[in-house]
CSV table of C-alpha atoms in Angstrom, one decimal:
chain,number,residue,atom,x,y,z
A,320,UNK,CA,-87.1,75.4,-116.0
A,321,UNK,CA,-87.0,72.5,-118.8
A,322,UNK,CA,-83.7,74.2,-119.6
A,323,UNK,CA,-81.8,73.8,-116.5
A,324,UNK,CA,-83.6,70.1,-115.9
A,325,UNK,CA,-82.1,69.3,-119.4
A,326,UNK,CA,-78.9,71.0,-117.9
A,327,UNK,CA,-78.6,69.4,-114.9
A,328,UNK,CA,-79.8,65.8,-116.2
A,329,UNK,CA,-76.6,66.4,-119.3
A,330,UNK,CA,-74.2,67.4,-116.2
A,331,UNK,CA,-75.2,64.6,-113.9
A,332,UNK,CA,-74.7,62.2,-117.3
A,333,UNK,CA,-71.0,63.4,-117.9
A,334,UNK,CA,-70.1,63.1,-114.4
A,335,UNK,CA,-71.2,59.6,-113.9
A,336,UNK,CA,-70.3,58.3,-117.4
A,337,UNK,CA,-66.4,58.3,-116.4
A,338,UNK,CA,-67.4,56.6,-113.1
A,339,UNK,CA,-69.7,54.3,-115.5
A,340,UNK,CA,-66.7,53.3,-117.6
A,341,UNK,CA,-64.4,52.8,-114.0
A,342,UNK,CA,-66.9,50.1,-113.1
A,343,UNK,CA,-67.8,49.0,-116.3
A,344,UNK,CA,-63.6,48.3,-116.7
A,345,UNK,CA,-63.4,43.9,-116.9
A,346,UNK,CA,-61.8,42.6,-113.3
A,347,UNK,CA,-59.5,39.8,-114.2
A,348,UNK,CA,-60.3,36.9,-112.6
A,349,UNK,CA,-57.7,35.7,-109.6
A,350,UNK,CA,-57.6,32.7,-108.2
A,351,UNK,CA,-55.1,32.3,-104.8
A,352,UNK,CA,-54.6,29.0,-103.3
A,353,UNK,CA,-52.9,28.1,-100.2
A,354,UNK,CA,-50.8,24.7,-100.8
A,355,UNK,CA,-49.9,22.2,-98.8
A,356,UNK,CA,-46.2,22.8,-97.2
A,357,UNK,CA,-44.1,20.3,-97.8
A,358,UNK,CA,-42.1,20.6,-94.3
A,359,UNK,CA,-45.0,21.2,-92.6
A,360,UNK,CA,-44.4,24.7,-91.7
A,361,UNK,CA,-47.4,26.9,-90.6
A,362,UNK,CA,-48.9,28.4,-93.5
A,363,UNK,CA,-50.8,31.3,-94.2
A,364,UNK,CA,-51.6,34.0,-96.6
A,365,UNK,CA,-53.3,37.1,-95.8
A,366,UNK,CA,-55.0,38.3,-99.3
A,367,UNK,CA,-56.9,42.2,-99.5
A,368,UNK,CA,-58.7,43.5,-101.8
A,369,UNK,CA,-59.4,47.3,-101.4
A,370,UNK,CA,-61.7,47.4,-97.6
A,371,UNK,CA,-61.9,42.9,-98.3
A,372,UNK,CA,-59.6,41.2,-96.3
A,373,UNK,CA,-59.2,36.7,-96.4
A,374,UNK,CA,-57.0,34.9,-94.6
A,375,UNK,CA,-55.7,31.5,-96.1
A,376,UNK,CA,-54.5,29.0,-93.3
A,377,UNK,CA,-55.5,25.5,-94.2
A,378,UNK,CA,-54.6,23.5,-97.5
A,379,UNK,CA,-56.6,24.5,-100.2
A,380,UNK,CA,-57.9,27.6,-99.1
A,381,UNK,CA,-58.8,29.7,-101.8
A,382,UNK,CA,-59.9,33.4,-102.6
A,383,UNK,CA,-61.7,34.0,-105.7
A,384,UNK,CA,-62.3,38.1,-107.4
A,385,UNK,CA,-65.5,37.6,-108.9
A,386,UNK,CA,-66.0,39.5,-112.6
A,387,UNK,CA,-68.2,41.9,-110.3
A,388,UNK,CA,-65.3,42.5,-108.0
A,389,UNK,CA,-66.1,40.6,-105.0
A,390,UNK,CA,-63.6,39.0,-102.9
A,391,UNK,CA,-65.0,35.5,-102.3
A,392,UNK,CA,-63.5,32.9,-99.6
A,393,UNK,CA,-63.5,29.0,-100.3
A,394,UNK,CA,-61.8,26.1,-101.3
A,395,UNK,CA,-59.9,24.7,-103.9
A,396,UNK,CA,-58.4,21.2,-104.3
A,397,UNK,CA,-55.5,19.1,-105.7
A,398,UNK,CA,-57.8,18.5,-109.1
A,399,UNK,CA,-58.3,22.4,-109.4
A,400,UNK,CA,-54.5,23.0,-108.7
A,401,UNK,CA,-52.9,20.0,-111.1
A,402,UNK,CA,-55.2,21.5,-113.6
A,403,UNK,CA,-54.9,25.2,-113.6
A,404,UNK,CA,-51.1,25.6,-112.0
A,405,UNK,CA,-49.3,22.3,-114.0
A,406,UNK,CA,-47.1,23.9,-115.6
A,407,UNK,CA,-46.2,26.3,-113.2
A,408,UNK,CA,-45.7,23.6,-110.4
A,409,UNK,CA,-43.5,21.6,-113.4
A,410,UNK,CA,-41.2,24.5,-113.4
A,411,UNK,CA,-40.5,24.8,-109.8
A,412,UNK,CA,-36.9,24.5,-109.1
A,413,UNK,CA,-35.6,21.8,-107.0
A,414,UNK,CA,-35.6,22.6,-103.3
A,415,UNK,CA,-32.7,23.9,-102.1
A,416,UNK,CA,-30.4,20.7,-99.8
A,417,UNK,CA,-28.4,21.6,-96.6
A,418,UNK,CA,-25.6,19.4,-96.0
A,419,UNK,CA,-23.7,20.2,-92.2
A,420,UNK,CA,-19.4,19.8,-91.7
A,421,UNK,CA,-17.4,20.4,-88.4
A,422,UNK,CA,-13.8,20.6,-88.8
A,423,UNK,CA,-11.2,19.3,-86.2
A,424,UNK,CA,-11.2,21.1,-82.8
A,425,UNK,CA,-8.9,23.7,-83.1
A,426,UNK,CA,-7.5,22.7,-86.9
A,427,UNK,CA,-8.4,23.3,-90.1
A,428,UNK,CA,-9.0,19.7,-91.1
A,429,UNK,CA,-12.9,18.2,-91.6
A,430,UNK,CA,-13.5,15.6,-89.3
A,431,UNK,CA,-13.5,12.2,-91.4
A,432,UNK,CA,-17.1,11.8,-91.4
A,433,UNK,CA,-17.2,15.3,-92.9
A,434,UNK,CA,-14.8,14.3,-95.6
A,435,UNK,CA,-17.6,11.8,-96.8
A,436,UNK,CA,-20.0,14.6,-96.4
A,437,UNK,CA,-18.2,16.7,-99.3
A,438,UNK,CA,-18.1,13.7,-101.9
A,439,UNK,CA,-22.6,14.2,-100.8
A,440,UNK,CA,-22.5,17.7,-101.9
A,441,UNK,CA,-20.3,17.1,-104.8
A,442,UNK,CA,-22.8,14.6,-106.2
A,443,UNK,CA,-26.1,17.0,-105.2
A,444,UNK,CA,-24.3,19.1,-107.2
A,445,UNK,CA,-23.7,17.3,-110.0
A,446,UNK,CA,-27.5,16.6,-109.9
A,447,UNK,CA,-28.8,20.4,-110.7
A,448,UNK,CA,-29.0,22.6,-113.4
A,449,UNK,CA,-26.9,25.6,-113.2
A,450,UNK,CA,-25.9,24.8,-109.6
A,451,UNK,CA,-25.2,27.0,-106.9
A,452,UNK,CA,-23.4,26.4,-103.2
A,453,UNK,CA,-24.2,28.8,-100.1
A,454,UNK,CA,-21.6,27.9,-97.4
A,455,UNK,CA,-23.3,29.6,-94.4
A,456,UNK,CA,-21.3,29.6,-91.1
A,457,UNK,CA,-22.5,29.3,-87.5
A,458,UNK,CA,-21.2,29.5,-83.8
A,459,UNK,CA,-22.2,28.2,-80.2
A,460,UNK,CA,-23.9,30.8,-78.3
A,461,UNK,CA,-20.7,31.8,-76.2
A,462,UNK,CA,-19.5,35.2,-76.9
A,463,UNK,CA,-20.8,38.3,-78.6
A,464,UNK,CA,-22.9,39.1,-81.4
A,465,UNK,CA,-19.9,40.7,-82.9
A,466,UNK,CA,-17.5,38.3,-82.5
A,467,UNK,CA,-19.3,35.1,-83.4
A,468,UNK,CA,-20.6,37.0,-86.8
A,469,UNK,CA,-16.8,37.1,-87.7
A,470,UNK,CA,-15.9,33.4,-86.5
A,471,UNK,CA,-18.9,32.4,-88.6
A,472,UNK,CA,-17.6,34.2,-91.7
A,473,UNK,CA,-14.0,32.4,-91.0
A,474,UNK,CA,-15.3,29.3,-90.7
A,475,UNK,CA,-17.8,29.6,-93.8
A,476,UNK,CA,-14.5,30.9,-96.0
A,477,UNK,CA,-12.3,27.7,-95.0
A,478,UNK,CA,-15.0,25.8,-96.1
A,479,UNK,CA,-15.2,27.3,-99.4
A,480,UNK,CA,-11.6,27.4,-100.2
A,481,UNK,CA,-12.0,23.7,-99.0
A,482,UNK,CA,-14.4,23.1,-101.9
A,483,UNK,CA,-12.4,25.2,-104.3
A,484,UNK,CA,-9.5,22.9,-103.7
A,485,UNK,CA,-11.9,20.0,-104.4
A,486,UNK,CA,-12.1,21.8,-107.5
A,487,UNK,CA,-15.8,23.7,-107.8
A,488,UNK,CA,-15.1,26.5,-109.1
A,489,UNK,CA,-14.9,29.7,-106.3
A,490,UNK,CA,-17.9,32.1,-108.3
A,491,UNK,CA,-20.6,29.3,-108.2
A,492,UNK,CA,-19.9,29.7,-103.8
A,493,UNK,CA,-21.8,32.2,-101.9
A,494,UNK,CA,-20.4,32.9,-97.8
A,495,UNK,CA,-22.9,33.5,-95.5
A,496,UNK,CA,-22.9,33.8,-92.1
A,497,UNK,CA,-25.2,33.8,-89.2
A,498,UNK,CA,-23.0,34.0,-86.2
A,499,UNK,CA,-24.9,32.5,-82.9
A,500,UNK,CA,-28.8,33.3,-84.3
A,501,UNK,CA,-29.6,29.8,-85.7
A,502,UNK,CA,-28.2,27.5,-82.9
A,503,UNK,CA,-28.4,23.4,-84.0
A,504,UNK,CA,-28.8,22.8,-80.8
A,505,UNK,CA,-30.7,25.0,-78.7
A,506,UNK,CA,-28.9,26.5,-75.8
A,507,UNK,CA,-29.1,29.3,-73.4
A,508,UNK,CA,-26.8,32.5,-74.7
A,509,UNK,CA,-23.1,31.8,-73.4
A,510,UNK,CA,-23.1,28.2,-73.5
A,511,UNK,CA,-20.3,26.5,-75.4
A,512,UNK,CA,-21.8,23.7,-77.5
A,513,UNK,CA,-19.7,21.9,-80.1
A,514,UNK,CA,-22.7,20.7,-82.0
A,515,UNK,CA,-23.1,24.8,-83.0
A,516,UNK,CA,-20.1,25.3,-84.0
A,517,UNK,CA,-20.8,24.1,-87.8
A,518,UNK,CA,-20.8,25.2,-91.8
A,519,UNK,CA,-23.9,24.1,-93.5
A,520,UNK,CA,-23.8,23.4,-97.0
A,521,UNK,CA,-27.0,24.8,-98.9
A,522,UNK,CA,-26.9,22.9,-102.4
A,523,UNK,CA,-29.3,25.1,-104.8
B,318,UNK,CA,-8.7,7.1,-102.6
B,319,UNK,CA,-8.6,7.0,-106.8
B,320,UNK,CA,-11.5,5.6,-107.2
B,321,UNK,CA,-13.5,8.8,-105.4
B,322,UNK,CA,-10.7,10.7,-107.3
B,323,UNK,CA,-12.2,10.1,-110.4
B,324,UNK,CA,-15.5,10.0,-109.4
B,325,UNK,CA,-15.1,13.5,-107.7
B,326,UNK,CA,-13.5,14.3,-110.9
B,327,UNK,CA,-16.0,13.3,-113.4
B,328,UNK,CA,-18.9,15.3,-111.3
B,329,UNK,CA,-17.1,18.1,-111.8
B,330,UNK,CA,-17.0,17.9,-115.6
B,331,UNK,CA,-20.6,17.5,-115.1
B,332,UNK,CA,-21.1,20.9,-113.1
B,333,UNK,CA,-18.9,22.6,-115.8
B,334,UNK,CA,-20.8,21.4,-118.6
B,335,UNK,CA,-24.0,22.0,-117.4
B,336,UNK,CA,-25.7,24.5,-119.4
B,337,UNK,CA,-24.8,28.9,-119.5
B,338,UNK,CA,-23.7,28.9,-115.9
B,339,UNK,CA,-22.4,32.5,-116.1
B,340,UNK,CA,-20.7,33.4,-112.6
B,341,UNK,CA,-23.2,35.0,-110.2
B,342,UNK,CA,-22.5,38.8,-110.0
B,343,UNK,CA,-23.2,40.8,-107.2
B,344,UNK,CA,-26.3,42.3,-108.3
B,345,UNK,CA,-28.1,39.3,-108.8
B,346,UNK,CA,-30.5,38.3,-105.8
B,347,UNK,CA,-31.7,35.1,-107.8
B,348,UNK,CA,-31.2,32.7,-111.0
B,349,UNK,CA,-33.2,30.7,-113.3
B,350,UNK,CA,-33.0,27.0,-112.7
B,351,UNK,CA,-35.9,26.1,-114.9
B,352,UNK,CA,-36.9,27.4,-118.6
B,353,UNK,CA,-38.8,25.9,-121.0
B,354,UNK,CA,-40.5,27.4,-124.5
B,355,UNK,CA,-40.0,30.9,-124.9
B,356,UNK,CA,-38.9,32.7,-121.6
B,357,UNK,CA,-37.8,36.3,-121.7
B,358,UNK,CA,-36.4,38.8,-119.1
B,359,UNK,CA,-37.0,42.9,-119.7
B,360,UNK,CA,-34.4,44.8,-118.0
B,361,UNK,CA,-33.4,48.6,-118.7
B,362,UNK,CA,-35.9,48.6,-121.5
B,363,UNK,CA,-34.3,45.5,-123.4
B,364,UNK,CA,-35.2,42.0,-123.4
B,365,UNK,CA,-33.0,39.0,-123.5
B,366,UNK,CA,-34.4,35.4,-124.1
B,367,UNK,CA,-33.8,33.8,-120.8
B,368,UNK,CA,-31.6,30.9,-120.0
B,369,UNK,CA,-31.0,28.2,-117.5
B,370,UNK,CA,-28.2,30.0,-115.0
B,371,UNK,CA,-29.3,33.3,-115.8
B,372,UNK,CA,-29.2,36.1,-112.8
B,373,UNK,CA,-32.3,37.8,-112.1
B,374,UNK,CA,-32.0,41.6,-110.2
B,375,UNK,CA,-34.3,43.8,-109.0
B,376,UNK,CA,-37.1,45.4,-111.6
B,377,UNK,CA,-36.5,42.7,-113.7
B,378,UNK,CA,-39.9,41.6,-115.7
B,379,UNK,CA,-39.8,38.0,-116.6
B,380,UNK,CA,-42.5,36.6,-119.0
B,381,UNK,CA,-43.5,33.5,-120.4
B,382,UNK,CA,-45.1,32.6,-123.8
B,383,UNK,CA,-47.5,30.3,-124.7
B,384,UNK,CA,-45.7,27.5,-124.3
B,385,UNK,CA,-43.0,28.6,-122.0
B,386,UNK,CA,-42.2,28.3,-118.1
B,387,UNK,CA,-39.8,29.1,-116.1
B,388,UNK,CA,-38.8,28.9,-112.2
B,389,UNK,CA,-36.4,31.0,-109.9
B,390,UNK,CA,-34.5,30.3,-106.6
B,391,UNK,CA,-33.8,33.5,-104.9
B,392,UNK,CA,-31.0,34.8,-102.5
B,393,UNK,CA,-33.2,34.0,-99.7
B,394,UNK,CA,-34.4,29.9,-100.6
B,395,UNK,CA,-37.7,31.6,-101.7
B,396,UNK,CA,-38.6,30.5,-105.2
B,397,UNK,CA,-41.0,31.2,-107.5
B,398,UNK,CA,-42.3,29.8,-111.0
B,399,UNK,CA,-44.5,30.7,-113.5
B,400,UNK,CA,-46.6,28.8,-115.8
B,401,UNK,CA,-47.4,29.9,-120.0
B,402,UNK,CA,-48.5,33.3,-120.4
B,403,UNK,CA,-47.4,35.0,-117.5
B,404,UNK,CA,-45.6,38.7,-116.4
B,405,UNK,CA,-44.1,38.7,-113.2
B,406,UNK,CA,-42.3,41.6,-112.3
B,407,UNK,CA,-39.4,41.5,-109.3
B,408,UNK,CA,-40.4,44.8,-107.7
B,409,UNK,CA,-37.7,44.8,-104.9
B,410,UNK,CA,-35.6,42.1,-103.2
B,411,UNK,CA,-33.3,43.0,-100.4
B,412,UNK,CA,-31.9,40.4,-98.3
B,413,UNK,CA,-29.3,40.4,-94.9
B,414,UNK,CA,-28.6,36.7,-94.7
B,415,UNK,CA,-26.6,37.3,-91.4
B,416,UNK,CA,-29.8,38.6,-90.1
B,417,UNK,CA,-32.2,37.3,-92.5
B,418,UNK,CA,-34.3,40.7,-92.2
B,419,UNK,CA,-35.1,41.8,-95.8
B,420,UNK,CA,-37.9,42.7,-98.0
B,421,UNK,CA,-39.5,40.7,-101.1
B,422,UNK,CA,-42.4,42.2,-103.3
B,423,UNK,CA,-43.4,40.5,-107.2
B,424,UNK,CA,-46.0,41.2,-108.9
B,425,UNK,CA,-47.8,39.0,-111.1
B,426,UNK,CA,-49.9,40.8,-114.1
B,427,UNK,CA,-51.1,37.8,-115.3
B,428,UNK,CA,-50.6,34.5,-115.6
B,429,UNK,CA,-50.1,31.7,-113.0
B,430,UNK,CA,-47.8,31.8,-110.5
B,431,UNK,CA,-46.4,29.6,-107.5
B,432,UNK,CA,-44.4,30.8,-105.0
B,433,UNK,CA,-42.7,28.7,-102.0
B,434,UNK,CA,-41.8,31.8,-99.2
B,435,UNK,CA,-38.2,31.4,-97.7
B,436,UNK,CA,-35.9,33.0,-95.2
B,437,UNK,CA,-37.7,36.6,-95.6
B,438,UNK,CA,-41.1,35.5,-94.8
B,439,UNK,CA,-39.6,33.5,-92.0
B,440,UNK,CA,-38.0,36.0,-90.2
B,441,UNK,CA,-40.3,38.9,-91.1
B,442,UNK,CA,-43.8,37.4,-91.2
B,443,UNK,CA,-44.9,40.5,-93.5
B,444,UNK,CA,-42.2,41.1,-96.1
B,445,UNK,CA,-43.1,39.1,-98.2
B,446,UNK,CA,-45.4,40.1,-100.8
B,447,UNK,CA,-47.1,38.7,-104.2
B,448,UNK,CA,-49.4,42.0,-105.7
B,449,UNK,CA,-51.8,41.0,-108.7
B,450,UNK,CA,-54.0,43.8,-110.8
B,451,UNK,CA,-56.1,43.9,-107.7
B,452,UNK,CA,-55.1,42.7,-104.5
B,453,UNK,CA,-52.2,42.2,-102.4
B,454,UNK,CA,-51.2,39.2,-101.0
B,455,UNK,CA,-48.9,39.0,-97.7
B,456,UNK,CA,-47.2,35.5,-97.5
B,457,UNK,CA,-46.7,34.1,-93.7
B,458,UNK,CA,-45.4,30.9,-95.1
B,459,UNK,CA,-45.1,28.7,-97.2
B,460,UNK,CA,-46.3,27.3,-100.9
B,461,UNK,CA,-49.1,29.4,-102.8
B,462,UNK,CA,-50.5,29.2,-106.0
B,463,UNK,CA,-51.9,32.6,-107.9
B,464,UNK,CA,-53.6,32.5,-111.3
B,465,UNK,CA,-54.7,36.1,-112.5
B,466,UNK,CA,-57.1,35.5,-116.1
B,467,UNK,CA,-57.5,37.5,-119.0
B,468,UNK,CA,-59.7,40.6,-118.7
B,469,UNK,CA,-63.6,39.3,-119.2
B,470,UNK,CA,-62.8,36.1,-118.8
């Protein structure tokens, strides 16, 4: 009888000595914080933890994983952030900058007030460290998906070889193109709107 | 008319001189616009010291020394940067930017991180996600800070 408690207390110690070490295994602290936006969008983070959920929707929300493992909601601040995330916030790139051009109705010329518009991104540009340019085209709302995806393009590529004729050189451009799905101007789907019909400049 | 001439002129020796601006290849879905200290990036099992125009891809792991940062604009206007002592790993980045649909998952193994969501996380409010040695965060927008510590800390 002694034998098998002895057996059964030795078996029950091997089994829970690997579960022993699981827990016994340091959690790394982690710190989230939700920042301020700063354009104001709506912010949120949803952060989970195994079965823990948080949800992070004002400025300085914070979750903290205790060293026990516990998923703790509160709040942070500007102090805690300058302090522990300096150098990180030091190294953010600069945010990218859209610029906007409309050419001539029905010509491949800018208008003039665009013209002043490209000597604006030429300076941005001139501003960055390894800089990039996204030349992303857009369309009124009139017309089909299909065929406003492929004016968009059209439109985005004249304005790149415009800006390779300026002289910046062609691999530094990215086209995009977003047909009618990000109307300037909001308007009901079929409406002609001139305002829409645009390249945006994305300066990165 | 030669006045703006030149000036256009002289901006554009500025862009060409500025520092290892290697053309963007097709690959890449981002590019290092910040690195300071010692910054490298593991990619099919070798690691390069990182520079200022360098493409980032997919399963890239970027890490930072003691004194090093570094920060990242991806395909999408998301970026990220991370401050000394950090691994953060690119787990997937896939981006339509007609559509803006697209997917964006990092994970930082430690470290501090800050990440400010873009077009992804706009269009698809859960695609964009930050995992850490424990949890995983899903970014709805916009500017987060992460700091995982060293084990017992």
């Amino acid at each position: 009888m002694k034998g098998r408690a002895r057996a059964f207390a030795l078996g029950f110690l091997a089994l829970s000595l690997p579960l022993a070490a699981a827990c016994a295994r340091p959690v790394r602290n982690e710190l989230v914080v939700l920042l301020p936006s700063r354009d104001g969008a709506p912010a949120a983070v949803e952060v989970t933890h195994g079965r823990a959920q948080a949800g992070l929707d004002q400025p300085y929300d914070a979750t903290r994983l205790r060293a026990d493992g516990r998923l703790e909601k509160g709040r942070s601040s500007e102090g805690e952030v300058r302090g522990t995330f300096g150098a990180a916030l030091d190294a953010q790139p600069l945010r990218p900058v859209s610029f906007t051009v409309y050419f001539l109705e029905g010509k491949d010329e800018l208008t003039p007030a665009s013209l002043s518009v490209v000597g604006q991104i030429f300076a941005e540009l001139a501003r960055r460290p390894a800089p990039e340019v996204f030349v992303i085209g857009h369309t009124d709302a009139l017309g089909s998906h299909a065929s406003n995806d492929a004016l968009s393009i059209q439109r985005a590529e004249r304005m790149r070889d415009e800006l390779v004729t300026r002289g910046l050189p062609r691999e530094r451009i990215h086209v995009q193109a977003r047909g009618k799905r990000e109307l300037l101007v909001p308007t009901a789907d079929g409406i002609a709107e001139p305002r829409n019909r645009r390249v945006e400049i994305s300066v990165r | 008319m030669i006045r703006w001439l030149l000036s256009t002129a002289f901006l554009l020796f500025l862009i060409a001189g500025s520092p290892a601006a290697g053309p963007a290849r097709a690959d890449d879905v981002g590019q290092i616009k910040v690195s300071k200290g010692t910054v490298s990036v593991q990619r099919d099992g070798r690691t390069v010291a990182a520079t200022v125009g360098m493409g980032i891809r997919p399963s890239d792991v970027v890490t930072t020394g003691p004194d090093g940062s570094v920060g990242i604009l991806f395909a999408d206007a998301s970026l990220l940067s991370a401050g000394p002592g950090s691994v953060l790993a690119i787990e997937r980045f896939v981006f339509d930017s007609t559509t803006h649909e697209g997917a964006f998952e990092t994970r930082l193994q430690k470290g501090t991180l800050t990440a400010v969501s873009g077009k992804i996380a706009k269009r698809s409010p859960d695609a964009m996600k930050v995992r850490t040695p424990s949890t995983v965060l899903a970014v709805r927008g916009t500017e987060l800070a992460v700091r995982v510590g060293e084990p017992g800390e």
